JSON list of C-alpha atoms in Angstrom, two decimals:
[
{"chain": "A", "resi": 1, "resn": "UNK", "atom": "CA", "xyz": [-16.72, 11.23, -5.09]},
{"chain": "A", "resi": 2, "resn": "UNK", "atom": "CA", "xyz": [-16.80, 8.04, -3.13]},
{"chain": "A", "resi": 3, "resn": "UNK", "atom": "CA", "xyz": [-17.25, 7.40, 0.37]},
{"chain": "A", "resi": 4, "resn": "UNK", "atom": "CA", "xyz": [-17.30, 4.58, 2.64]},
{"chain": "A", "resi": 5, "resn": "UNK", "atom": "CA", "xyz": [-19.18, 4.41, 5.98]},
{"chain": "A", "resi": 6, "resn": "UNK", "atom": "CA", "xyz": [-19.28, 1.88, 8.74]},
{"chain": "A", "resi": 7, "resn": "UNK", "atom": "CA", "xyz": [-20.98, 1.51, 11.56]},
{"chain": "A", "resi": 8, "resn": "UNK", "atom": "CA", "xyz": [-20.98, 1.25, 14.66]},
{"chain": "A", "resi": 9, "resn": "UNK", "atom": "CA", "xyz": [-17.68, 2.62, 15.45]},
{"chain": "A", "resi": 10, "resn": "UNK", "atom": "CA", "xyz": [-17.24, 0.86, 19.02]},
{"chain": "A", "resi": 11, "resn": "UNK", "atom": "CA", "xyz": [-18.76, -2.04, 19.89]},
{"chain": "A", "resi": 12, "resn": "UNK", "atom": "CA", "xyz": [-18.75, -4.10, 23.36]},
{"chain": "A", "resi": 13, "resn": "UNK", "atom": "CA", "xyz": [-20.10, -7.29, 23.45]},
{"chain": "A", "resi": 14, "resn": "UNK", "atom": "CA", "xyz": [-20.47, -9.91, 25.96]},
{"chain": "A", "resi": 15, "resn": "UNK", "atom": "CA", "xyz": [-18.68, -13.89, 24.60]},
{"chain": "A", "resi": 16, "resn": "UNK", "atom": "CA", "xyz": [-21.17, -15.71, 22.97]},
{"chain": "A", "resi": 17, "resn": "UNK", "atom": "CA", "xyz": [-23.35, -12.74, 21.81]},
{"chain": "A", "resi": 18, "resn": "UNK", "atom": "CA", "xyz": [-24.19, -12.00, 18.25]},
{"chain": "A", "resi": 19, "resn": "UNK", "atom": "CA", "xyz": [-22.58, -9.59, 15.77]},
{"chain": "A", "resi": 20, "resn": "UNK", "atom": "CA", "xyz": [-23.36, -8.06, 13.30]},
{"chain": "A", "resi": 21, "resn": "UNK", "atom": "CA", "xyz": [-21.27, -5.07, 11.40]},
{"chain": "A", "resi": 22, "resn": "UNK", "atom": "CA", "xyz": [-22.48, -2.88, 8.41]},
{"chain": "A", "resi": 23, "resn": "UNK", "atom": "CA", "xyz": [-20.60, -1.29, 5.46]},
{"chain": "A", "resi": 24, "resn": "UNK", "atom": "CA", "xyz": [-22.10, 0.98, 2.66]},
{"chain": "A", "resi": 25, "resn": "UNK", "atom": "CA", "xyz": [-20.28, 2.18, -0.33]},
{"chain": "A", "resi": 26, "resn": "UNK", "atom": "CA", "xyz": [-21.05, 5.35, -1.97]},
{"chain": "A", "resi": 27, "resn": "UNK", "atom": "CA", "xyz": [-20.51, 7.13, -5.26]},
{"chain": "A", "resi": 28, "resn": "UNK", "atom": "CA", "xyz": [-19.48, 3.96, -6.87]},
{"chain": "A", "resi": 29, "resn": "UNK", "atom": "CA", "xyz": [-20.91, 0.46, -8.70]},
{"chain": "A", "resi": 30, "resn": "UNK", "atom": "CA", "xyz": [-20.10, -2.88, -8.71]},
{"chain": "A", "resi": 31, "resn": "UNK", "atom": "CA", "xyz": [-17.59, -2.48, -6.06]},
{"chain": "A", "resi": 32, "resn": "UNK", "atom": "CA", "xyz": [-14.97, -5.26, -5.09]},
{"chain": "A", "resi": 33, "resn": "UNK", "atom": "CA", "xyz": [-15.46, -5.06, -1.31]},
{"chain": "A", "resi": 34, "resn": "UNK", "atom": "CA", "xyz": [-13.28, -6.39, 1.36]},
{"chain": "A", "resi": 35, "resn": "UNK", "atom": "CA", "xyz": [-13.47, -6.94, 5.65]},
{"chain": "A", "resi": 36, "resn": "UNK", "atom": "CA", "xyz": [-10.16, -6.94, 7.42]},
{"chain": "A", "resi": 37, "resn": "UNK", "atom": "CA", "xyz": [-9.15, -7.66, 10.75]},
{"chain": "A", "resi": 38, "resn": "UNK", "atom": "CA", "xyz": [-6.00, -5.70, 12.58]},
{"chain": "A", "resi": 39, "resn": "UNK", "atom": "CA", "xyz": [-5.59, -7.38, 16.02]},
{"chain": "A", "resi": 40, "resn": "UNK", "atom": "CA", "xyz": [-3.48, -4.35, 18.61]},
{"chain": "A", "resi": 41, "resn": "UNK", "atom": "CA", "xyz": [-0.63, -3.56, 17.27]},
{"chain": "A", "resi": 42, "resn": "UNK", "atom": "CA", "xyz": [-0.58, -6.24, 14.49]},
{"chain": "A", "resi": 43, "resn": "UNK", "atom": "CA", "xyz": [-0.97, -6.13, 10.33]},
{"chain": "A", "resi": 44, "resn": "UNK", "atom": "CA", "xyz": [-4.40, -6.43, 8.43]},
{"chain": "A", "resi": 45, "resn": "UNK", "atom": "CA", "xyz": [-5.87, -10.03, 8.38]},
{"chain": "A", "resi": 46, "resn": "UNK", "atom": "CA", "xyz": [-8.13, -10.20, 4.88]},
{"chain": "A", "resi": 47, "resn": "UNK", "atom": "CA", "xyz": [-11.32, -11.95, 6.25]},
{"chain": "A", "resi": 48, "resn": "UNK", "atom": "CA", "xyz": [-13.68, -11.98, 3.06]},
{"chain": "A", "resi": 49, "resn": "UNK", "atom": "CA", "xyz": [-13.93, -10.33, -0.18]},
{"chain": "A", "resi": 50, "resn": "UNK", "atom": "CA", "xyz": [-16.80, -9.92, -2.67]},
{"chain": "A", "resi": 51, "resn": "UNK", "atom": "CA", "xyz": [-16.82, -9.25, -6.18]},
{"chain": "A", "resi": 52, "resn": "UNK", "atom": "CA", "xyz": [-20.38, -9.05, -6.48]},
{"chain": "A", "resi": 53, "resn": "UNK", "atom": "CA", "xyz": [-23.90, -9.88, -4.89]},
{"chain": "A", "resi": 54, "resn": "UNK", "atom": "CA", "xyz": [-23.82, -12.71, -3.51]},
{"chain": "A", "resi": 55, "resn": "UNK", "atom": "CA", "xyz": [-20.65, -13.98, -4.61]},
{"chain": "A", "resi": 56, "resn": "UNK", "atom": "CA", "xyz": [-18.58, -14.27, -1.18]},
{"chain": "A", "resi": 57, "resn": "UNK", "atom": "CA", "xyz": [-15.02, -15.59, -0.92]},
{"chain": "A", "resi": 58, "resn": "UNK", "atom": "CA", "xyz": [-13.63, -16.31, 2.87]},
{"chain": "A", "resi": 59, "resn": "UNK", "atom": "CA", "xyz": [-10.21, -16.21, 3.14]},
{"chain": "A", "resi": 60, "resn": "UNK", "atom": "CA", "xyz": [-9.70, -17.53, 6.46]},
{"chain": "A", "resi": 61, "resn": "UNK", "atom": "CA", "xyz": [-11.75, -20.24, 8.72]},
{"chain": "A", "resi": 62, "resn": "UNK", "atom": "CA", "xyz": [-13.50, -18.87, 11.47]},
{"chain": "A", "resi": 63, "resn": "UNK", "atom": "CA", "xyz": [-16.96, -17.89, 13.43]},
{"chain": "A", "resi": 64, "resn": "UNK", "atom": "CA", "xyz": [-17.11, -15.19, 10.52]},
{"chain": "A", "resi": 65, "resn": "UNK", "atom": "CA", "xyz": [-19.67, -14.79, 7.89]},
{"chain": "A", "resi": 66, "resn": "UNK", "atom": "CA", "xyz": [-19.91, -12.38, 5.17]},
{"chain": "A", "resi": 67, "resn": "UNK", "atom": "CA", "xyz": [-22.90, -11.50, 3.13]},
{"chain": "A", "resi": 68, "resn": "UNK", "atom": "CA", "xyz": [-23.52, -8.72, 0.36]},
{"chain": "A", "resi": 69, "resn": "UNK", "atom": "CA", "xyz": [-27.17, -8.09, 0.15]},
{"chain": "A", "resi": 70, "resn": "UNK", "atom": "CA", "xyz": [-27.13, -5.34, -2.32]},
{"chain": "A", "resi": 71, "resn": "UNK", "atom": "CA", "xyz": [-24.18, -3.81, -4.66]},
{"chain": "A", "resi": 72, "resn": "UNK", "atom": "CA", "xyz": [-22.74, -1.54, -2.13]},
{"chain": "A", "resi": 73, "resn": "UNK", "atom": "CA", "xyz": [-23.52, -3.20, 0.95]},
{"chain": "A", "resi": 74, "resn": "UNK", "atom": "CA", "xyz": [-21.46, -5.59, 2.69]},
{"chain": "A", "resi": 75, "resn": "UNK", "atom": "CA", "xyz": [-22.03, -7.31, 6.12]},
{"chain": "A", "resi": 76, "resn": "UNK", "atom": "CA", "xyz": [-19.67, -9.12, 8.95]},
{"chain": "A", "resi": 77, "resn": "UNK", "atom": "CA", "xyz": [-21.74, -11.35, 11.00]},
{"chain": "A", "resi": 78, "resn": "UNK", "atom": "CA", "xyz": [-20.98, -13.82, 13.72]},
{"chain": "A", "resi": 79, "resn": "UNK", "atom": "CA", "xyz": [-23.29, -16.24, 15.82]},
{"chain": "A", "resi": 80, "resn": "UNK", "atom": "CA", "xyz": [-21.43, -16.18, 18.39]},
{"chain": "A", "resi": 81, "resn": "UNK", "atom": "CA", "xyz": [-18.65, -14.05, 19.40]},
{"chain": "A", "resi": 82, "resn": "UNK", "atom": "CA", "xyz": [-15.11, -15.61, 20.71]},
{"chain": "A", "resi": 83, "resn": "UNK", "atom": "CA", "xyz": [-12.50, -13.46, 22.83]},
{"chain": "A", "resi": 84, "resn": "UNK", "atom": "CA", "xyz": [-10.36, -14.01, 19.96]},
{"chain": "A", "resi": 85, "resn": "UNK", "atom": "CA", "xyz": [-12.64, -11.82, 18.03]},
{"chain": "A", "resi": 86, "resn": "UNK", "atom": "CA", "xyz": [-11.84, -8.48, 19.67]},
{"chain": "A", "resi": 87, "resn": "UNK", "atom": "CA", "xyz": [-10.09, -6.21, 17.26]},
{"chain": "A", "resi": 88, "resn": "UNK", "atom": "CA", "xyz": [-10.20, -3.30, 14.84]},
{"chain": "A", "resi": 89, "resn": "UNK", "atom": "CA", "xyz": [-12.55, -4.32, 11.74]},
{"chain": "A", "resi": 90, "resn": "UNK", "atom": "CA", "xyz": [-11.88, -2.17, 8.69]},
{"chain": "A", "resi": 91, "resn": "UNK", "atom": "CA", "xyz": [-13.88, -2.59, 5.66]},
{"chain": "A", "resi": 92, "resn": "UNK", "atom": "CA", "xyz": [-12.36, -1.74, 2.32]},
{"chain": "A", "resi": 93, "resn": "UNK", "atom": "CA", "xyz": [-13.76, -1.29, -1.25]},
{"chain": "A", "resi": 94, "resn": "UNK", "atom": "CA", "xyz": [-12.06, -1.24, -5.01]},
{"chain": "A", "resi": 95, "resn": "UNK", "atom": "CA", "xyz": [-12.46, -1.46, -8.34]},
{"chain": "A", "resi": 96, "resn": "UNK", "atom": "CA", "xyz": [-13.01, -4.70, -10.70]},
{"chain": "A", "resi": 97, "resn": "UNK", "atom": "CA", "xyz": [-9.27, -5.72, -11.37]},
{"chain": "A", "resi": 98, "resn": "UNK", "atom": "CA", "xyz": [-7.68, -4.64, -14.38]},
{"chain": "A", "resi": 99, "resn": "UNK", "atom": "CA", "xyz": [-5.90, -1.72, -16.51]},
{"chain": "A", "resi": 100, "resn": "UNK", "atom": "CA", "xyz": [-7.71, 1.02, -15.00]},
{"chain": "A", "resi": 101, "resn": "UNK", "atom": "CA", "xyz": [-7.57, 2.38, -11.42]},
{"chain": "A", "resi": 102, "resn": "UNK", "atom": "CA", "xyz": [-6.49, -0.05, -8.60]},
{"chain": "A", "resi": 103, "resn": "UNK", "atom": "CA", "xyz": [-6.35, 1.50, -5.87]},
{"chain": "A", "resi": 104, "resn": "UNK", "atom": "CA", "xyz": [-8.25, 0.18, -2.70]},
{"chain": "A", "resi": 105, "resn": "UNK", "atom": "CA", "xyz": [-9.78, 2.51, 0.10]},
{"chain": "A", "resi": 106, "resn": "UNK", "atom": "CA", "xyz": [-10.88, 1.59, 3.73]},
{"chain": "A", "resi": 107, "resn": "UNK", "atom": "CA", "xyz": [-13.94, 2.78, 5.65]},
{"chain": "A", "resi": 108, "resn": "UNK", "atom": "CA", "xyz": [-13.29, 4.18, 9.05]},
{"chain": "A", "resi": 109, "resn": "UNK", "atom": "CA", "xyz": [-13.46, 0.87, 11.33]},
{"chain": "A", "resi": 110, "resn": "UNK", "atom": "CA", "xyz": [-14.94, -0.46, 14.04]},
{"chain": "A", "resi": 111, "resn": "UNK", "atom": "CA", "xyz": [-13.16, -1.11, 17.50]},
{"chain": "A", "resi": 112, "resn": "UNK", "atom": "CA", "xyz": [-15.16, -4.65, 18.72]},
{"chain": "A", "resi": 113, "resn": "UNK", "atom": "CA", "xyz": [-14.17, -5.44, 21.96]},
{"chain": "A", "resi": 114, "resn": "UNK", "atom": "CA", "xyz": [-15.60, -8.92, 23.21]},
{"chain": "A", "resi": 115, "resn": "UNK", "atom": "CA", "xyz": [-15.44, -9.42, 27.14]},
{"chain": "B", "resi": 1, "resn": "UNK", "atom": "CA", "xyz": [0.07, -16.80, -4.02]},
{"chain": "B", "resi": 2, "resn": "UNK", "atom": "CA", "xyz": [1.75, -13.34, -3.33]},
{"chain": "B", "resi": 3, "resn": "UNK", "atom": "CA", "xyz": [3.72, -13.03, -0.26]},
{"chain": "B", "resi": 4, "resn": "UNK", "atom": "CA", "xyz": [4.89, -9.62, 0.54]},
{"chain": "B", "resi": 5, "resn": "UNK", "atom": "CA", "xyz": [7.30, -9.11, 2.99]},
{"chain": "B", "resi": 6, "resn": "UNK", "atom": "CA", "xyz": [7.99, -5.70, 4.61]},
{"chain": "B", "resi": 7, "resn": "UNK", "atom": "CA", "xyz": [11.06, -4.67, 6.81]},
{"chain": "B", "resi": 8, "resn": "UNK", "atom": "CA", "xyz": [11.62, -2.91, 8.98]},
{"chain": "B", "resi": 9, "resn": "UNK", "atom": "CA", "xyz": [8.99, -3.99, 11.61]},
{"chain": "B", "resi": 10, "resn": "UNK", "atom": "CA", "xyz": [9.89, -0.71, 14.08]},
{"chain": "B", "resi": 11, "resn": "UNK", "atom": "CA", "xyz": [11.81, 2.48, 12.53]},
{"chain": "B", "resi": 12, "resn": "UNK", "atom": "CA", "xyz": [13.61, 5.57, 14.88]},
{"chain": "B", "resi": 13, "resn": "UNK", "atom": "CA", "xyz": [14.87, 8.19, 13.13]},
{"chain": "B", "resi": 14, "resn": "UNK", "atom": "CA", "xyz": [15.47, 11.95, 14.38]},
{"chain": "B", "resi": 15, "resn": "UNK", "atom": "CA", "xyz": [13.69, 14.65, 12.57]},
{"chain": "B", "resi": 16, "resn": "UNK", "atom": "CA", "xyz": [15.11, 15.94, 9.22]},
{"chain": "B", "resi": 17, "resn": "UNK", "atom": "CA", "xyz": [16.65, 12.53, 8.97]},
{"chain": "B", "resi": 18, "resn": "UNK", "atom": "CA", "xyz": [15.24, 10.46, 6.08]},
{"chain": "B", "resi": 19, "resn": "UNK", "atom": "CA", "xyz": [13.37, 7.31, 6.68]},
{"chain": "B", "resi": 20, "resn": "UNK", "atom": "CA", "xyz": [13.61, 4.06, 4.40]},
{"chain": "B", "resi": 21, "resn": "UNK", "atom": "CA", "xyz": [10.81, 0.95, 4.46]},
{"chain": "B", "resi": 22, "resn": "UNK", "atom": "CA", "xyz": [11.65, -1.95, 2.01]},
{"chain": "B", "resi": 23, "resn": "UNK", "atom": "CA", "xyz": [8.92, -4.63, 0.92]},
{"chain": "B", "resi": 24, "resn": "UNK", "atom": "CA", "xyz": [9.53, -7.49, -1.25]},
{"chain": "B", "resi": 25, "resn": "UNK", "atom": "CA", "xyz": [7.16, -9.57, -3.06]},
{"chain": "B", "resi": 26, "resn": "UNK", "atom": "CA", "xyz": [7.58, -13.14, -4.88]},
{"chain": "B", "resi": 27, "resn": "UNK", "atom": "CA", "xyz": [4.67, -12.88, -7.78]},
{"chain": "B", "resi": 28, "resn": "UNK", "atom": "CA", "xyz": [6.19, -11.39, -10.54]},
{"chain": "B", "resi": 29, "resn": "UNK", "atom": "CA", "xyz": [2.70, -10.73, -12.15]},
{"chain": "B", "resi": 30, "resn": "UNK", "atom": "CA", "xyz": [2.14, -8.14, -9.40]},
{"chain": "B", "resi": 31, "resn": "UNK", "atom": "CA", "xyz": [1.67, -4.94, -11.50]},
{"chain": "B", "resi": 32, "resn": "UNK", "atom": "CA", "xyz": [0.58, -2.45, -8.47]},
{"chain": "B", "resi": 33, "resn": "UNK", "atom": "CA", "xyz": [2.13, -1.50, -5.52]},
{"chain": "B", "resi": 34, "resn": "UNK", "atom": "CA", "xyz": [0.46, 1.13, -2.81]},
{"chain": "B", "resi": 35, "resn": "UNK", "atom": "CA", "xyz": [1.55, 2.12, 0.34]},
{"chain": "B", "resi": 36, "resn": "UNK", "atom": "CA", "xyz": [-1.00, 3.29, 3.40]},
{"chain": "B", "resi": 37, "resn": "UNK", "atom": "CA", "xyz": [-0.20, 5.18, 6.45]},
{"chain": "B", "resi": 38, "resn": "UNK", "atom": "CA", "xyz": [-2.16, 4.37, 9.54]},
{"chain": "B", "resi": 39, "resn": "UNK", "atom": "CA", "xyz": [-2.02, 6.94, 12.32]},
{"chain": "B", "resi": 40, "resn": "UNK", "atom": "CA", "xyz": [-2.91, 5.71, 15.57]},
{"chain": "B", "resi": 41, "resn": "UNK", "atom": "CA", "xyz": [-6.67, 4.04, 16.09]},
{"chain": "B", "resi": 42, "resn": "UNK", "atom": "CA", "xyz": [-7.66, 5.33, 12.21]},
{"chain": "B", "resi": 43, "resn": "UNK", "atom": "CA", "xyz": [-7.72, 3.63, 9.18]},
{"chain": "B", "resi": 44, "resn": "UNK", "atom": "CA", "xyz": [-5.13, 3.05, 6.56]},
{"chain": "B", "resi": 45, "resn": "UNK", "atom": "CA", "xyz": [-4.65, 5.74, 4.25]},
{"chain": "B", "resi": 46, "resn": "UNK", "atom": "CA", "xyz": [-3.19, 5.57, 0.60]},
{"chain": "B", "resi": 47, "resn": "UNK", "atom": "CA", "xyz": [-0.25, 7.92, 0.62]},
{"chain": "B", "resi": 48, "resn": "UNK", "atom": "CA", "xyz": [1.32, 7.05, -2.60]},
{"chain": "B", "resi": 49, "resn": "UNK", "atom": "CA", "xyz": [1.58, 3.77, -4.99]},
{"chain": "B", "resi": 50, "resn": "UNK", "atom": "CA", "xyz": [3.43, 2.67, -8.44]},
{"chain": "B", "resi": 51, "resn": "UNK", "atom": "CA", "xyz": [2.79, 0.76, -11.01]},
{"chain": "B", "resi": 52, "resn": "UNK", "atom": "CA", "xyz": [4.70, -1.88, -12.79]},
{"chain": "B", "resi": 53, "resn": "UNK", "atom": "CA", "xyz": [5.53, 0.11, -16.08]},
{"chain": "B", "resi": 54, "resn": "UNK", "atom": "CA", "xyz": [7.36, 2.58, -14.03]},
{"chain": "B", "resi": 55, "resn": "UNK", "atom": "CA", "xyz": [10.11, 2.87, -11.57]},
{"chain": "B", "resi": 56, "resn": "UNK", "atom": "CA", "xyz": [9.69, 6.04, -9.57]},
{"chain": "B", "resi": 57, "resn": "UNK", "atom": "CA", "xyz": [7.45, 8.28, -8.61]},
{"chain": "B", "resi": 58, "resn": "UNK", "atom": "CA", "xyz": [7.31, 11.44, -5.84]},
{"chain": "B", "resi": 59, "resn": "UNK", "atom": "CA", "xyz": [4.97, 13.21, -4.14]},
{"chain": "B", "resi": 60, "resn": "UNK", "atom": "CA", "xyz": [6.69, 16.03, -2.40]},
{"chain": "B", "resi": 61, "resn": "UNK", "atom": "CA", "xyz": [8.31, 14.39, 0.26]},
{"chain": "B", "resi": 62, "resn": "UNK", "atom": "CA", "xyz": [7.71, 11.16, -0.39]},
{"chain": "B", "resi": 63, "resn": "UNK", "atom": "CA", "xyz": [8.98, 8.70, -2.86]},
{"chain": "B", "resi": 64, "resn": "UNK", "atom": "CA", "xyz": [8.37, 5.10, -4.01]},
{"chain": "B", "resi": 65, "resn": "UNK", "atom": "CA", "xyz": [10.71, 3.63, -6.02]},
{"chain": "B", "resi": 66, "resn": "UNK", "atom": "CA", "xyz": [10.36, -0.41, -7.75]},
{"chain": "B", "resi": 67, "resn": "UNK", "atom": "CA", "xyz": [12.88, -2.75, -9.11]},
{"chain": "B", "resi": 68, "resn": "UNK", "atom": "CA", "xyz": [10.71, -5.52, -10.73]},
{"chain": "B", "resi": 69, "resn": "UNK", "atom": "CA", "xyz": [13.80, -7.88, -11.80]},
{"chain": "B", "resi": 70, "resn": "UNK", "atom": "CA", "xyz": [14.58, -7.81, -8.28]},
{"chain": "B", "resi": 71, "resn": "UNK", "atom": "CA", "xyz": [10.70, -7.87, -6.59]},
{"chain": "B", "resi": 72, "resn": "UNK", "atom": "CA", "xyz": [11.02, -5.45, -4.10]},
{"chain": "B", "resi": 73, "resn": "UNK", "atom": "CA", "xyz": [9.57, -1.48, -3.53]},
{"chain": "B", "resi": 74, "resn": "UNK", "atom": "CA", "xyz": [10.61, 0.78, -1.58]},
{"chain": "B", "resi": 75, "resn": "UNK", "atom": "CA", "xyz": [9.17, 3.64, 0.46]},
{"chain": "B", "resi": 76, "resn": "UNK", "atom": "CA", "xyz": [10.85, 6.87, 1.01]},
{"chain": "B", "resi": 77, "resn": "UNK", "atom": "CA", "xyz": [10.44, 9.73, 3.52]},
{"chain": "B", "resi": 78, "resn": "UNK", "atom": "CA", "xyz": [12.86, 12.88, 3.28]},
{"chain": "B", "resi": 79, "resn": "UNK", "atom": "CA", "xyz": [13.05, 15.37, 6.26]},
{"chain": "B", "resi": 80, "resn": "UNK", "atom": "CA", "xyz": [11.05, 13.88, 8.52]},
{"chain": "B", "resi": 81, "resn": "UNK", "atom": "CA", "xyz": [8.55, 15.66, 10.80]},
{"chain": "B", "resi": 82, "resn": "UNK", "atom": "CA", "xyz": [7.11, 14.30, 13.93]},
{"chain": "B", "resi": 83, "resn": "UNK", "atom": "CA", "xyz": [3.38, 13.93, 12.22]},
{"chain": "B", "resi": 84, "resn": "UNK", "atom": "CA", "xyz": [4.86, 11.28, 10.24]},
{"chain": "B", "resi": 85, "resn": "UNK", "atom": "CA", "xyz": [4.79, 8.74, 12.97]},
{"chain": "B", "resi": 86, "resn": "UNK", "atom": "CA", "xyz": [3.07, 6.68, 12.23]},
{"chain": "B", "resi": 87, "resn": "UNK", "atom": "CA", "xyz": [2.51, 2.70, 11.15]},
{"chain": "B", "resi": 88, "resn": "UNK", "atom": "CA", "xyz": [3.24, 2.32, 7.29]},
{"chain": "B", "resi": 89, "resn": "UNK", "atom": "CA", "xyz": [1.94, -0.79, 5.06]},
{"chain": "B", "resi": 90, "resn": "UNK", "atom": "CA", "xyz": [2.90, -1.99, 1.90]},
{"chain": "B", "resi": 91, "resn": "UNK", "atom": "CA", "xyz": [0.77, -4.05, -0.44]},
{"chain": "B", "resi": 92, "resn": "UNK", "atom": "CA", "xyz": [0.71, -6.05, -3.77]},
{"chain": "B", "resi": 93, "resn": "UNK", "atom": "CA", "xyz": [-2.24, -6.78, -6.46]},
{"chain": "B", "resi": 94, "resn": "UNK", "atom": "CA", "xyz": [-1.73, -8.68, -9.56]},
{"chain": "B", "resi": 95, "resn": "UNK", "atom": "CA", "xyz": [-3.44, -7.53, -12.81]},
{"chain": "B", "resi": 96, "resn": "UNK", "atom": "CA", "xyz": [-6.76, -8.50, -13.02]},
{"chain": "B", "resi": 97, "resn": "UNK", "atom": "CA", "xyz": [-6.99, -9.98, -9.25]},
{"chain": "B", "resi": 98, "resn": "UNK", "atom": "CA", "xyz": [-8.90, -8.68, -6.86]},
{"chain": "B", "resi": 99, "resn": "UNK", "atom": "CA", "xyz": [-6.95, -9.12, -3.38]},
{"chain": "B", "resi": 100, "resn": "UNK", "atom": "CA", "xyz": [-4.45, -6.97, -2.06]},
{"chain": "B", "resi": 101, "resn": "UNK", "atom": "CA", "xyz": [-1.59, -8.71, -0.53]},
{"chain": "B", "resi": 102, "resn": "UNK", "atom": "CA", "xyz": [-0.16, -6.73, 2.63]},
{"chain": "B", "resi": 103, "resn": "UNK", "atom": "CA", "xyz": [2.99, -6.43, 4.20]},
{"chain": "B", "resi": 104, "resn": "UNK", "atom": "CA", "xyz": [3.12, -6.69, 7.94]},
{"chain": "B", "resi": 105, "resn": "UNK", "atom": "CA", "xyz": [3.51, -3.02, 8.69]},
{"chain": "B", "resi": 106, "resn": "UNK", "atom": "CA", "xyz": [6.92, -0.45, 10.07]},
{"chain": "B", "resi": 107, "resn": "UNK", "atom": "CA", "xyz": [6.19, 1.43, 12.88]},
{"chain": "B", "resi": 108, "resn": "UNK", "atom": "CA", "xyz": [7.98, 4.70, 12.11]},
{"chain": "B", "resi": 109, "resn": "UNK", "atom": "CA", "xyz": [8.84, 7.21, 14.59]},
{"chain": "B", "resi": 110, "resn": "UNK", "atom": "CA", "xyz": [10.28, 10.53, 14.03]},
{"chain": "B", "resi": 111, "resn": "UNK", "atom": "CA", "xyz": [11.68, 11.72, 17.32]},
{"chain": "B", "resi": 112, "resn": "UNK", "atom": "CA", "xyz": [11.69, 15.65, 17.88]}
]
């Protein structure tokens, strides 16, 4: 079966630090991935999606990269964090679009809080 | 692009009541529709979804039901317990697309 893992699960960091977040997908190839954002209390922000190595699509403009080394890894990076950037980061993986199964899971999160 | 709007935002009910959460969407290729409870601090869950080529489907006590002509889904939660509070999203995908378009979340709570 597949899993998703994240990590870490908290994170404080000071403004202007760097960041750097991990996913890994498991029990699956060639996975669509996905990083959200969910601000407290609010709905889930689509930051970047991949469809492949590589191949990196931002959805929304910001101190936020996104890079997918390898097939099932995908990673959230910043320079340097804003305030702004505090927030619940959930990363989320599917299959290729298409007739068969489309259903999307998310990993557990990560809480950042930036102070 | 799909915009999928979701209403309620908050939701009371008393337990044993049912509970109703209505999304619309405006692409009319959209051709799957799931819907994700998040408990507090966890992630989204997939409870239940539907696809285009039908119009109802259960899952004990929970149903989803579509009307395409129209573009809306609906969510539905009979006899309510208390461990259903929670906050419930509904989403959109076209065929062959690869984003997920989200509502902006009901806050359901099933009072005791």
């Amino acid at each position: 079966s597949q899993t998703i893992h994240q990590w870490p699960a908290t994170l404080v960091q000071p403004v202007g630090s760097p960041l750097s977040l991990e996913c890994t997908v498991e029990g699956t190839s060639n996975p669509n991935l996905y990083w959200y954002r969910q601000a407290a209390g609010r709905g889930l922000q689509l930051l970047f999606y991949s469809i492949g190595i590589g191949q990196i699509s931002s959805e929304v403009p910001q101190n936020l990269s996104a890079s997918r080394p390898q097939d099932r890894q995908f990673i959230l990076s910043s320079k340097k964090l804003l305030l702004s950037d505090s927030g619940f980061y959930l990363c989320a993986w599917s299959v290729m679009g298409g007739p068969g199964p489309n259903e999307q899971f998310f990993g557990p999160g990560t809480r950042l809080t930036v102070l | 692009g799909e915009n999928v709007e979701q209403h309620p935002s908050t939701l009371s009910v008393q337990e044993g009541d049912s509970a109703v959460i209505k999304c619309t969407y405006s692409d009319s290729a959209s051709n799957y529709f799931p819907w994700y409870k998040q408990e507090l601090g966890k992630r989204p869950q997939l409870i239940i979804d539907i696809r285009s080529n039908v119009g109802e489907k259960k899952d004990q006590r929970i149903a989803v039901t579509l009307n395409k002509t129209a573009k809306h889904f609906s969510l539905h939660i009979t006899e309510t317990q208390p461990e259903d509070s929670a906050v419930y999203f509904c989403a959109a995908r076209k065929y062959n697309f690869n984003k997920f378009y989200f509502g902006s979340g009901t806050k359901l709570n099933v009072k005791p």
